PDB file of C-alpha atoms (C1' of nucleotides) in Angstrom:
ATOM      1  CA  UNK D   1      39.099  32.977  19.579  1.00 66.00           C
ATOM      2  CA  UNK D   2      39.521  29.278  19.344  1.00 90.00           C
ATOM      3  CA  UNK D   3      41.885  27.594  21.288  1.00 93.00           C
ATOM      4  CA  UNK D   4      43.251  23.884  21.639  1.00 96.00           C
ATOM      5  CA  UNK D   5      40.225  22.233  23.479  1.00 95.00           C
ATOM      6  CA  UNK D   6      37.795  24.567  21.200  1.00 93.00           C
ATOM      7  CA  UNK D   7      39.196  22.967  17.741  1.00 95.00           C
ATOM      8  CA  UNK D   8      39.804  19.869  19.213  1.00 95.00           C
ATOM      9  CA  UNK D   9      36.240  19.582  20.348  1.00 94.00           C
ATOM     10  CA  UNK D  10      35.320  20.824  16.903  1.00 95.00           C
ATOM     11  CA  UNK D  11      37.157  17.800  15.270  1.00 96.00           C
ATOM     12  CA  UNK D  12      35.017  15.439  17.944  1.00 94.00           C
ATOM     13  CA  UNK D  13      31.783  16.979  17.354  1.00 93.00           C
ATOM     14  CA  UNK D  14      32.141  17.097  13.213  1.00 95.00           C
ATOM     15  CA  UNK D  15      33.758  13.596  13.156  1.00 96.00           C
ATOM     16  CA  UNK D  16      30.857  10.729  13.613  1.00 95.00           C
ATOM     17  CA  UNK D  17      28.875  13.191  11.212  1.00 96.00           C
ATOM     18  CA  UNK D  18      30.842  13.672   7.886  1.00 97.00           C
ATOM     19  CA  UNK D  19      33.808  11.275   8.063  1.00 98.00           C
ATOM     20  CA  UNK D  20      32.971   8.362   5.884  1.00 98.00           C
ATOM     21  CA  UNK D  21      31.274  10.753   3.272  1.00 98.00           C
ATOM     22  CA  UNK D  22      31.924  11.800   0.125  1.00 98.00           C
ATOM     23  CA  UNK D  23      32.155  15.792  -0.617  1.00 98.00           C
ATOM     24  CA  UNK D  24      29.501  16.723  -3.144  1.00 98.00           C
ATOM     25  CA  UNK D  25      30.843  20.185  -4.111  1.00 98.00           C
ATOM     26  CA  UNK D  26      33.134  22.970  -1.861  1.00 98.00           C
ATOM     27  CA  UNK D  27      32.136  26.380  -2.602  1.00 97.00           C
ATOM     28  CA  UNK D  28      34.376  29.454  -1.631  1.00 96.00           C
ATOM     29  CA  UNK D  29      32.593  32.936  -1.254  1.00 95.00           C
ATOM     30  CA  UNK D  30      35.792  34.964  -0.532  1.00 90.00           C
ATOM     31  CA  UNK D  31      38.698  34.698  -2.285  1.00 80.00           C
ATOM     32  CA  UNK D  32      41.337  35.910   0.473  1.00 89.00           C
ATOM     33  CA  UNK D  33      41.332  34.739   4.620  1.00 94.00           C
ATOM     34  CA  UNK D  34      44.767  35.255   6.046  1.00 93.00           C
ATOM     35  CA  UNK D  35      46.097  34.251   3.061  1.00 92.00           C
ATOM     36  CA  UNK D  36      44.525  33.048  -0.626  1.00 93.00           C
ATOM     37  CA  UNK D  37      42.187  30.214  -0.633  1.00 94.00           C
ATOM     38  CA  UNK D  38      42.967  28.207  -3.648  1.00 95.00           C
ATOM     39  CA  UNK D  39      40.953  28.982  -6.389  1.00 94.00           C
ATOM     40  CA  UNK D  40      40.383  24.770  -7.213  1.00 94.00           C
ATOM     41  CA  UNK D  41      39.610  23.661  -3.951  1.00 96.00           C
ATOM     42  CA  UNK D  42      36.202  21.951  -5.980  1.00 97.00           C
ATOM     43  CA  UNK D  43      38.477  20.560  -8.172  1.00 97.00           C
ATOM     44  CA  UNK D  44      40.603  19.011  -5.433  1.00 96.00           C
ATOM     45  CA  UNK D  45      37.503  17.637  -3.385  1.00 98.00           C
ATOM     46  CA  UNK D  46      34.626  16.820  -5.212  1.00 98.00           C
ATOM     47  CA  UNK D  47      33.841  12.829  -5.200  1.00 98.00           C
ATOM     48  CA  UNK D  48      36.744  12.529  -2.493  1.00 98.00           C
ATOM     49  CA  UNK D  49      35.315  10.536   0.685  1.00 98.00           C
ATOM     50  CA  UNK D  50      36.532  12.162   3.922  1.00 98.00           C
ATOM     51  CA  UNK D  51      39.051   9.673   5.927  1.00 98.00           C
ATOM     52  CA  UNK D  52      39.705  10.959   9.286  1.00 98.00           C
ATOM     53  CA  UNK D  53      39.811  14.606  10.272  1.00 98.00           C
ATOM     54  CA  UNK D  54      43.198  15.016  12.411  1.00 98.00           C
ATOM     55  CA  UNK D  55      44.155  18.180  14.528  1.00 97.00           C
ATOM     56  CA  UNK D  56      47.900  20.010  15.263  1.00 97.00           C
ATOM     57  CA  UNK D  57      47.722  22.706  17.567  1.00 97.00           C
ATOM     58  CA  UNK D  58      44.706  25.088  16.288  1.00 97.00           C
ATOM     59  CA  UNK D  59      44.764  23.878  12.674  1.00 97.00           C
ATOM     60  CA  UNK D  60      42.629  21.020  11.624  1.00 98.00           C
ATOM     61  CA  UNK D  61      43.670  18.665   8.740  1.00 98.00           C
ATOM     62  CA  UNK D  62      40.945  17.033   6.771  1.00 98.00           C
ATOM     63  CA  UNK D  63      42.438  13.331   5.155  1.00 98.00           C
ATOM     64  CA  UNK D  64      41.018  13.176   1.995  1.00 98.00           C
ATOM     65  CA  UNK D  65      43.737  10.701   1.094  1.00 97.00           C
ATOM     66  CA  UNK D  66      44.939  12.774  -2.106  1.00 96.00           C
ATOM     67  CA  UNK D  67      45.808  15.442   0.187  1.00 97.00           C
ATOM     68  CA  UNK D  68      44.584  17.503   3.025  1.00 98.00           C
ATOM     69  CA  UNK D  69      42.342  20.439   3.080  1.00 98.00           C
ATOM     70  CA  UNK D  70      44.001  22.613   6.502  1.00 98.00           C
ATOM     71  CA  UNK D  71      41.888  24.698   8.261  1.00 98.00           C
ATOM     72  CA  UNK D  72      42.394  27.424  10.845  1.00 97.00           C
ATOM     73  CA  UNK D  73      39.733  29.288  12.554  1.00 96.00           C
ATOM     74  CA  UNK D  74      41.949  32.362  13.367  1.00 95.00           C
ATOM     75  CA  UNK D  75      40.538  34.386  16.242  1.00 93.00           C
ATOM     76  CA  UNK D  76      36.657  34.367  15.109  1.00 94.00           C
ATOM     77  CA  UNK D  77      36.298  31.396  13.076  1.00 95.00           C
ATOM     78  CA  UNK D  78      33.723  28.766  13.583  1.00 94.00           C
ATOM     79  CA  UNK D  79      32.622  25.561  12.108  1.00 96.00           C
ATOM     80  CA  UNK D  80      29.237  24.353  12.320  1.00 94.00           C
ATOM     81  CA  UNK D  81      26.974  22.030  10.218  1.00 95.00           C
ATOM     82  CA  UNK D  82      23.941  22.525   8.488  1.00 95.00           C
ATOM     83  CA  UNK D  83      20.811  21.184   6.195  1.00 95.00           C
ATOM     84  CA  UNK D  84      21.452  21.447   2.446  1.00 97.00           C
ATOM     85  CA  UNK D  85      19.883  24.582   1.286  1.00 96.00           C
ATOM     86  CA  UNK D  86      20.452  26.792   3.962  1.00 95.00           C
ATOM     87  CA  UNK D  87      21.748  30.037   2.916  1.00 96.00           C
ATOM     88  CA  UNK D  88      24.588  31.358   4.043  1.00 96.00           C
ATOM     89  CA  UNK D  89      24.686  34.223   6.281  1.00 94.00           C
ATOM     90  CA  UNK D  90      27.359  37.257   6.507  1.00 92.00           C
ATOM     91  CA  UNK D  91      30.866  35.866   6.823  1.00 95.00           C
ATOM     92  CA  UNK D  92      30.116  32.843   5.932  1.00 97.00           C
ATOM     93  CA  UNK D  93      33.074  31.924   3.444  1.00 97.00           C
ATOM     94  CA  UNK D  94      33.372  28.357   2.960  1.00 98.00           C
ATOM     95  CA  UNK D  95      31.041  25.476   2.705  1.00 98.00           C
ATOM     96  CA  UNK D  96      32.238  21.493   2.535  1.00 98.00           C
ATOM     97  CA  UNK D  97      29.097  19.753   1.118  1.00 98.00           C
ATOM     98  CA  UNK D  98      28.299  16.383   2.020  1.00 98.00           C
ATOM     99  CA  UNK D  99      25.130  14.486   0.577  1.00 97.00           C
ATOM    100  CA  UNK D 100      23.108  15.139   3.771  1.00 96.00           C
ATOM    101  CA  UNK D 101      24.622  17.624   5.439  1.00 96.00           C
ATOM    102  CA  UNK D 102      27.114  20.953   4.858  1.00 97.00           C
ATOM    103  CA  UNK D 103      30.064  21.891   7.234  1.00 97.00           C
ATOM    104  CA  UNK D 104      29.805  25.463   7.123  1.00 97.00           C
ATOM    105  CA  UNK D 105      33.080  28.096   7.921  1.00 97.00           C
ATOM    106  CA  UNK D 106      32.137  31.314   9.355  1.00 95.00           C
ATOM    107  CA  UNK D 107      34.958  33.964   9.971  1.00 96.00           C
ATOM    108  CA  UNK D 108      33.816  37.509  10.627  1.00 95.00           C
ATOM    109  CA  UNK D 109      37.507  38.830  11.370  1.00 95.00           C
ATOM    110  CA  UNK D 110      38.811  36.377   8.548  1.00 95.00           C
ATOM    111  CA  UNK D 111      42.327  35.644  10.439  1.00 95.00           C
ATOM    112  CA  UNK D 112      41.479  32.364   9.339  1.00 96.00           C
ATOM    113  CA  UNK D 113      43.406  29.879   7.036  1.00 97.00           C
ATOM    114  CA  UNK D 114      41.870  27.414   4.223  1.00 98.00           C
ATOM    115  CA  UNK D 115      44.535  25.438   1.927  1.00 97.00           C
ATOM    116  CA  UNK D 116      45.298  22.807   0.237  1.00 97.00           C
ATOM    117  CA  UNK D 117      48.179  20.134   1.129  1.00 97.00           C
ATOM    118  CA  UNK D 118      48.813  17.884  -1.815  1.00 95.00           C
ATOM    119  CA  UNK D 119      52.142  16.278  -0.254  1.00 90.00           C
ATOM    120  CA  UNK D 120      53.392  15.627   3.372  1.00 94.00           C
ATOM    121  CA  UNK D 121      51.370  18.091   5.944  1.00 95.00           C
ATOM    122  CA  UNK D 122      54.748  18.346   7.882  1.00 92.00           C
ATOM    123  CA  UNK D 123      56.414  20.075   5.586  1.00 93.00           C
ATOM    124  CA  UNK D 124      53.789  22.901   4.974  1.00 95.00           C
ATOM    125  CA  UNK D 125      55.282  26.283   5.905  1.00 95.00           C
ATOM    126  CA  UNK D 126      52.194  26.950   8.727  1.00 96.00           C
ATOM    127  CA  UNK D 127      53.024  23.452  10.388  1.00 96.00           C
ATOM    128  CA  UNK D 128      56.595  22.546  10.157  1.00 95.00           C
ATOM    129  CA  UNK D 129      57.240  25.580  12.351  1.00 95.00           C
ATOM    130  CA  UNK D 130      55.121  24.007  15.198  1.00 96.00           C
ATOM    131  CA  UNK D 131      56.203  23.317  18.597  1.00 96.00           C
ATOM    132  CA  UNK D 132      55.332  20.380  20.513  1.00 97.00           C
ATOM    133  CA  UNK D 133      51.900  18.820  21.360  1.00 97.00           C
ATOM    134  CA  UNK D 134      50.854  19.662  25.257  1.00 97.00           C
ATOM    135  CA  UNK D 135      48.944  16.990  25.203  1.00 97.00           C
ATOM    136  CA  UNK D 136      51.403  14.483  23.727  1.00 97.00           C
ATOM    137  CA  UNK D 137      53.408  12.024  25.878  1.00 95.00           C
ATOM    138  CA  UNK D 138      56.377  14.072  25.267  1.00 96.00           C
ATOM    139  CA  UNK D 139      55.393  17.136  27.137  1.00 97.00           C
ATOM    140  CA  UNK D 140      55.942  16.821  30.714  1.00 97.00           C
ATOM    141  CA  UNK D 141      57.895  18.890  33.483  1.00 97.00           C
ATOM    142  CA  UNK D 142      61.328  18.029  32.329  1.00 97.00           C
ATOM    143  CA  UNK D 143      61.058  19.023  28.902  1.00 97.00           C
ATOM    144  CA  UNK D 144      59.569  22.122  29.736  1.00 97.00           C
ATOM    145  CA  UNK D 145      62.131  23.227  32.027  1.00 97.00           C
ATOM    146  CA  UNK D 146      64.678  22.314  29.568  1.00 96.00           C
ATOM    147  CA  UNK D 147      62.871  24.135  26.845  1.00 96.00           C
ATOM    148  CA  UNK D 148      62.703  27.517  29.029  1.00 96.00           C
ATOM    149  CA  UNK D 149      66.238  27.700  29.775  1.00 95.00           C
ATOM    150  CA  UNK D 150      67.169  30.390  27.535  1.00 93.00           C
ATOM    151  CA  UNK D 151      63.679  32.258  27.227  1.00 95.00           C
ATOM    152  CA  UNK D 152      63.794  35.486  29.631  1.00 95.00           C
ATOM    153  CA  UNK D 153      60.619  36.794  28.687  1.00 96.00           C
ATOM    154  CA  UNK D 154      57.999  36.294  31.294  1.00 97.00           C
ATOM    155  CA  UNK D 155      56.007  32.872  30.975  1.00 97.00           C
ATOM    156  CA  UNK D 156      53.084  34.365  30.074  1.00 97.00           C
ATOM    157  CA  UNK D 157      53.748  35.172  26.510  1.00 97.00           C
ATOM    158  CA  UNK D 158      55.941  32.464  25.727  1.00 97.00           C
ATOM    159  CA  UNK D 159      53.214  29.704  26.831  1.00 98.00           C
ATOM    160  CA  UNK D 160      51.851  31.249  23.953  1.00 97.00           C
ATOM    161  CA  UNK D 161      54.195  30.896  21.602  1.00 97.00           C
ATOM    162  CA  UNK D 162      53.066  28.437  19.090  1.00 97.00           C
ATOM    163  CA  UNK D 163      56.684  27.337  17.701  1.00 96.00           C
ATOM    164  CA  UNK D 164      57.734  26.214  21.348  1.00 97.00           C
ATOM    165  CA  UNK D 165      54.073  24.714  22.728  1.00 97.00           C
ATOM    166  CA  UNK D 166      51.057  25.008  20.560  1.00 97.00           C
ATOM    167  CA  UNK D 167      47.316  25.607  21.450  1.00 96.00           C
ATOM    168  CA  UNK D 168      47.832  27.303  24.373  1.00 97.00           C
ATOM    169  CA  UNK D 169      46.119  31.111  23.924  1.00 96.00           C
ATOM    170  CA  UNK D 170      45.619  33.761  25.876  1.00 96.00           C
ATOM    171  CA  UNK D 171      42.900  32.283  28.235  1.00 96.00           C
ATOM    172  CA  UNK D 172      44.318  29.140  28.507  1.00 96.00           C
ATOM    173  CA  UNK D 173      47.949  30.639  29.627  1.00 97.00           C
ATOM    174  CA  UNK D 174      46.177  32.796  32.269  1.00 97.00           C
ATOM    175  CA  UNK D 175      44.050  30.126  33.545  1.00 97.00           C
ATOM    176  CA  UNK D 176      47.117  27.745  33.555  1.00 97.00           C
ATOM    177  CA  UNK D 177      49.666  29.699  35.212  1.00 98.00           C
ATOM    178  CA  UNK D 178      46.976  30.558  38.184  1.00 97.00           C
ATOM    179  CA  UNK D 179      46.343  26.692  38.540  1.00 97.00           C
ATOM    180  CA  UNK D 180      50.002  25.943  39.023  1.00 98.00           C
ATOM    181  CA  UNK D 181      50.195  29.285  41.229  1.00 98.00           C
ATOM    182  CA  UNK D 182      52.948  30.599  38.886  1.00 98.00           C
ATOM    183  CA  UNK D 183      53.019  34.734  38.411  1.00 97.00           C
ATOM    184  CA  UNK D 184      52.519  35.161  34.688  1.00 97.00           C
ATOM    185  CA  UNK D 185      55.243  37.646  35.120  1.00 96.00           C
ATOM    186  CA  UNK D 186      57.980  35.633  36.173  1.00 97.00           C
ATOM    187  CA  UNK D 187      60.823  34.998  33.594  1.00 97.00           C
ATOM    188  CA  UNK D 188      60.267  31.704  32.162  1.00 97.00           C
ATOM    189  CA  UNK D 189      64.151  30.585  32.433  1.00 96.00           C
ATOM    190  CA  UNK D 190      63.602  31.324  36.288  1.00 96.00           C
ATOM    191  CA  UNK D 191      60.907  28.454  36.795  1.00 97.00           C
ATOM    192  CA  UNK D 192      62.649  26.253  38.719  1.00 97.00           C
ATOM    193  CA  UNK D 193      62.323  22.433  38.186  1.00 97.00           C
ATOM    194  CA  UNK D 194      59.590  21.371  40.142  1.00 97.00           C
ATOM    195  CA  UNK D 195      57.312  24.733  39.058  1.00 97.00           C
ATOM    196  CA  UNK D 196      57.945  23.546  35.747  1.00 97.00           C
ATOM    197  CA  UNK D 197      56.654  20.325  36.525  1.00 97.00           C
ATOM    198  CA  UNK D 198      53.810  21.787  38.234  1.00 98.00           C
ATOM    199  CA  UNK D 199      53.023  23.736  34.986  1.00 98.00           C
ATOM    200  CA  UNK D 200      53.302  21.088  32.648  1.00 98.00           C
ATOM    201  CA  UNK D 201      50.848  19.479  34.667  1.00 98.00           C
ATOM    202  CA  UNK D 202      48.711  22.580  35.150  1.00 98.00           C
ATOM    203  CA  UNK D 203      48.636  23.335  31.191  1.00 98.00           C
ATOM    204  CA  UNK D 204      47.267  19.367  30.681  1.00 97.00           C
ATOM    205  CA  UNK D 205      44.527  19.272  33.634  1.00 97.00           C
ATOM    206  CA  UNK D 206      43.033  22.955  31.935  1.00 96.00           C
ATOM    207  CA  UNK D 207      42.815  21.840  28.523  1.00 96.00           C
ATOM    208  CA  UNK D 208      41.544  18.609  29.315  1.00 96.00           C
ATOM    209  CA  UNK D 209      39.080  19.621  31.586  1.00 94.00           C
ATOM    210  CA  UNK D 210      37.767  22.271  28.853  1.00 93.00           C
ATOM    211  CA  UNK D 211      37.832  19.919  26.124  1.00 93.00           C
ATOM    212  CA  UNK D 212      35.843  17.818  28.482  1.00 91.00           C
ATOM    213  CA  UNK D 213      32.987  20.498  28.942  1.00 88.00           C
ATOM    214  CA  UNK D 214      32.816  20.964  25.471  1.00 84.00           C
ATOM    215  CA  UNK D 215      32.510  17.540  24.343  1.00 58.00           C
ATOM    216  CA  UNK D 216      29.541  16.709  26.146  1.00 55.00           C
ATOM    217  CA  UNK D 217      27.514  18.667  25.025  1.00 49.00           C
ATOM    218  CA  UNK D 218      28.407  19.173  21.231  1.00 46.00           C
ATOM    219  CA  UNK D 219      26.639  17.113  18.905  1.00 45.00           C
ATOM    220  CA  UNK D 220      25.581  18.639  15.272  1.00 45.00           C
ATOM    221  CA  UNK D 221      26.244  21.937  16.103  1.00 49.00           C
ATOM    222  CA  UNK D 222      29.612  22.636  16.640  1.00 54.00           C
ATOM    223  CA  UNK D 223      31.077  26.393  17.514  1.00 51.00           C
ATOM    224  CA  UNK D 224      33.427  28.386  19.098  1.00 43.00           C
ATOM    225  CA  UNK D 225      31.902  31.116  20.491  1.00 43.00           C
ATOM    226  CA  UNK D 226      29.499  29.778  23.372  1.00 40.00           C
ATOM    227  CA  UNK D 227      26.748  30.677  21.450  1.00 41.00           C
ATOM    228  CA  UNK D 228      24.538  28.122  22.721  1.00 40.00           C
ATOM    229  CA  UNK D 229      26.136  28.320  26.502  1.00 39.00           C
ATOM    230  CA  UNK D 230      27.736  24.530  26.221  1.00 42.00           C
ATOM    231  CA  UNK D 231      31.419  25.761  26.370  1.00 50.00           C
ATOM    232  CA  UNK D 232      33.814  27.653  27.917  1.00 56.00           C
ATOM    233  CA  UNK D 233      34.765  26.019  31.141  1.00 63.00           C
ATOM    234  CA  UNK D 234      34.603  29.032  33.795  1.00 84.00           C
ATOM    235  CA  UNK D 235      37.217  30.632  34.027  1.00 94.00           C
ATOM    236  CA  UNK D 236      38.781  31.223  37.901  1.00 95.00           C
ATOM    237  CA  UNK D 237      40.915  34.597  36.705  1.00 96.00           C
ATOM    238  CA  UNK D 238      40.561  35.334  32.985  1.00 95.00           C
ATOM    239  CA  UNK D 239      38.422  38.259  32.806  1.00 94.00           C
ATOM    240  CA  UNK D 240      38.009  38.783  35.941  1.00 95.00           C
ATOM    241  CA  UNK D 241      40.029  42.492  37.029  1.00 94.00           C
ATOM    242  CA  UNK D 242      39.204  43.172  40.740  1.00 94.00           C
ATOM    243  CA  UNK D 243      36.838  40.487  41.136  1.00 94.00           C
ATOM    244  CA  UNK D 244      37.702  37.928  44.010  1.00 95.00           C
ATOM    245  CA  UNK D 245      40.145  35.364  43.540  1.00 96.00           C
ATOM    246  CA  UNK D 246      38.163  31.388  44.329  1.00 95.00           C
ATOM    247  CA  UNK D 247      41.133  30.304  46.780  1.00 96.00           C
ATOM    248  CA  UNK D 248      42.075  33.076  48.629  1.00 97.00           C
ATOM    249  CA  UNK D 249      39.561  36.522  47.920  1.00 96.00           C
ATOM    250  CA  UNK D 250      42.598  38.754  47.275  1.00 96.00           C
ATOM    251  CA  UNK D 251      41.292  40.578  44.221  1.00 96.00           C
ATOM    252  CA  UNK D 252      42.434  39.859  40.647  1.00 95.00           C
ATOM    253  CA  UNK D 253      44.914  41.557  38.884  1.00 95.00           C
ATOM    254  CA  UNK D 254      45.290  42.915  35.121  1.00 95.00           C
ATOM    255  CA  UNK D 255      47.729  43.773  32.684  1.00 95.00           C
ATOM    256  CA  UNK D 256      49.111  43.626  29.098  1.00 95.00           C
ATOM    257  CA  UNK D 257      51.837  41.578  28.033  1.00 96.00           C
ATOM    258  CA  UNK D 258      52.763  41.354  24.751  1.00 94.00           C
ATOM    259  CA  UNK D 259      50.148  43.041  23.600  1.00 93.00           C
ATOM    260  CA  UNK D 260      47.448  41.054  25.199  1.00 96.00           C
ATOM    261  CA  UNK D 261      45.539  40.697  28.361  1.00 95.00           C
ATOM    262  CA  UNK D 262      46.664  39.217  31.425  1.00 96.00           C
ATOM    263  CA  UNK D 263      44.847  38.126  34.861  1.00 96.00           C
ATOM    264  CA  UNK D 264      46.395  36.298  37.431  1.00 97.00           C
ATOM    265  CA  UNK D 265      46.268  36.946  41.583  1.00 97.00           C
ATOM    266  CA  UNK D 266      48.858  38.368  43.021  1.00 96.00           C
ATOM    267  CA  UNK D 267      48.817  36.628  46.167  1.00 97.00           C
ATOM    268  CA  UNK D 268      48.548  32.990  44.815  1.00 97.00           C
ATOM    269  CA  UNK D 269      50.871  33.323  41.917  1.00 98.00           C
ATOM    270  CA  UNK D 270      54.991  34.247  42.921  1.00 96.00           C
TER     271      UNK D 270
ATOM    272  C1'  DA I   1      68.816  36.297  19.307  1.00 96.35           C
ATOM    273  C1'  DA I   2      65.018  37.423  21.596  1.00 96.35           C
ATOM    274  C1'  DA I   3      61.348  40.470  22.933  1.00 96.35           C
ATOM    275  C1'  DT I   4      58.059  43.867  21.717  1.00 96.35           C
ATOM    276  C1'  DA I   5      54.988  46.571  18.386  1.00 96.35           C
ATOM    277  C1'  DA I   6      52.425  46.811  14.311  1.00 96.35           C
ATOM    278  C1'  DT I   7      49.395  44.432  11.332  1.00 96.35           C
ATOM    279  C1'  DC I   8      45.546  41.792   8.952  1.00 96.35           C
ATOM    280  C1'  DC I   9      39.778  42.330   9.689  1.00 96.35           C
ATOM    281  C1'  DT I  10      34.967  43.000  11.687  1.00 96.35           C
ATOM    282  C1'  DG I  11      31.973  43.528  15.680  1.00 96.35           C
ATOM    283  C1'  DC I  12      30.750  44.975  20.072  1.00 96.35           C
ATOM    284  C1'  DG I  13      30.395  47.462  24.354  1.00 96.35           C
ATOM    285  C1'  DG I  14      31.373  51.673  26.991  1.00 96.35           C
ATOM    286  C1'  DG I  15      31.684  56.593  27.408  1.00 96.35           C
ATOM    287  C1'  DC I  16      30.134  60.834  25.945  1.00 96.35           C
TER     288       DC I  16
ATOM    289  C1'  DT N   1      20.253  57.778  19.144  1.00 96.35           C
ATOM    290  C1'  DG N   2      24.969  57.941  17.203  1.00 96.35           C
ATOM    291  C1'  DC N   3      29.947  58.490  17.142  1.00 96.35           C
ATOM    292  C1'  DC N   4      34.511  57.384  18.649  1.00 96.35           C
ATOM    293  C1'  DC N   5      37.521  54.611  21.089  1.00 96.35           C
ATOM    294  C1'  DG N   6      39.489  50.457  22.660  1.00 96.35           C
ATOM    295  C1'  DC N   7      39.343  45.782  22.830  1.00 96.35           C
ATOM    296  C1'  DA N   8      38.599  40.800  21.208  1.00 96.35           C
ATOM    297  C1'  DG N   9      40.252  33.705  22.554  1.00 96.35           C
ATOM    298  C1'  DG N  10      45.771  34.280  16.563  1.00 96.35           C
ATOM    299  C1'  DA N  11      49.941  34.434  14.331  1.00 96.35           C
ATOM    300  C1'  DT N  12      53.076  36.542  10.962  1.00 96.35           C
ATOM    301  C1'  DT N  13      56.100  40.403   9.917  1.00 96.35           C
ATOM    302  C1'  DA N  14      58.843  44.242  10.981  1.00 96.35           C
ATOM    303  C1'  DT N  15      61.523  46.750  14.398  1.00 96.35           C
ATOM    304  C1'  DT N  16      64.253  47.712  18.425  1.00 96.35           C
TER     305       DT N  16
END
DNA sequence: AAATAATCCTGCGGGC
DNA sequence: TGCCCGCAGGATTATT
């Protein structure tokens, strides 16, 4: 579910609230998310005072000094915080309690990831894998174009491929590839120069702009989901079979790729 | 090697 | 009303 802008407005909206403060007690109430949560995460973070809490691509890393606690919200997971004493509802699988408040993980489909980094977060097996930042100086036109060279699968899917660019999902590529008018089924080492500049470009302006209409309007509730109707920048193709496309009323256009969805119009995108 | 399918899990909406 | 099916914003693993 979450992408970039939805963690990284996560890490904004938790940040002025529990950075500075010193963890109380983390409980776990399932033992297993995508992988094992360790057993002595209390151990590891009780009487530690929160630093900073730092994002790469969809995983969040909370500085705790000794180490980092890495989170992932998967493709349902959601952060949000609470008043001590609330009880936890369904799914509900991990709580980080502060003094005054409790940051409280909810994960119905529990793709999710909680762990433990004691040493460098680099060299963790889910993060030394990762590709570059989009939203880093680094990522521009010309190192996409370089980067695509050899990839003959069609943009789409590998836009969404987290050990060449990370954060970018499945709305996100979609909405991207219409905003640079690029057909989400054109083979990525076929994107000529100046496309690929106009992409790079395209992938930046979209997840800025979302993280932009999320940010406003998060303050101590923070979420994923649109629950409360403050996110999700609307979206001009995602979802949107047959319906008419905003520039040029030609109607939208679905199919899977790699296994997921696809929208794009077929008249604005070549 | 690179690209696709299968997989982990629960919830929800549509069709019947 | 309920049941069955397919699908869901992720990412790893296995398979062609």
């Amino acid at each position: 579910m979450p992408e970039l802008p939805e963690v990284e407005v996560s890490r904004r909206g938790l940040s002025p609230f529990i950075v500075g403060k010193t963890v109380i007690t983390a409980v776990s109430r399932t033992s297993r998310l995508r992988h094992d949560i360790p057993p002595d995460l209390d151990a590891m973070l009780a009487g530690r005072c929160l630093r900073a809490i730092e994002r790469r691509g969809k995983y969040l890393l909370f500085d705790f000094g000794t180490g980092h606690l890495l989170l992932h919200l998967g493709m349902s997971g959601s952060l949000r915080l609470v008043p001590p004493g609330t009880p936890p509802a369904k799914h509900d699988h991990f709580d980080l309690c502060f003094g005054d408040t409790i940051m409280r993980y909810r994960d119905p489909r529990r793709f999710g990831v909680i762990d433990w980094i004691a040493a460098n977060p680099q060299s963790h097996p889910l993060l030394a894998p990762l590709g570059i930042e989009p939203l880093a100086d680094g990522f521009h036109g010309d190192w996409l174009h370089a980067a695509t060279r050899r990839r003959h699968a069609p943009i789409k899917p590998v836009l969404m491929d987290s050990h060449l660019i990370v954060g970018i999902g499945n709305i996100y590529a979609s909405e991207s590839l219409y905003l640079a008018g690029i057909s989400p089924l054109r083979a990525a080492a076929r994107i000529g120069h100046e496309r690929c500049e106009r992409l790079a470009d395209a992938i930046r302006k979209t997840l800025l702009a979302s993280i932009a209409a999320g940010g406003s309007s998060v303050r101590d509730y923070v979420h994923s989901d649109g629950g409360a109707g403050c996110f999700q920048l609307q979206c001009a193709v995602y979802d949107r079979d047959g319906e008419a496309c905003p520039g040029c009323g030609t109607p939208i256009r679905s199919t899977r790729q790699a296994g997921r969805s696809t929208y794009w119009c077929p008249h604005c995108q070549t």
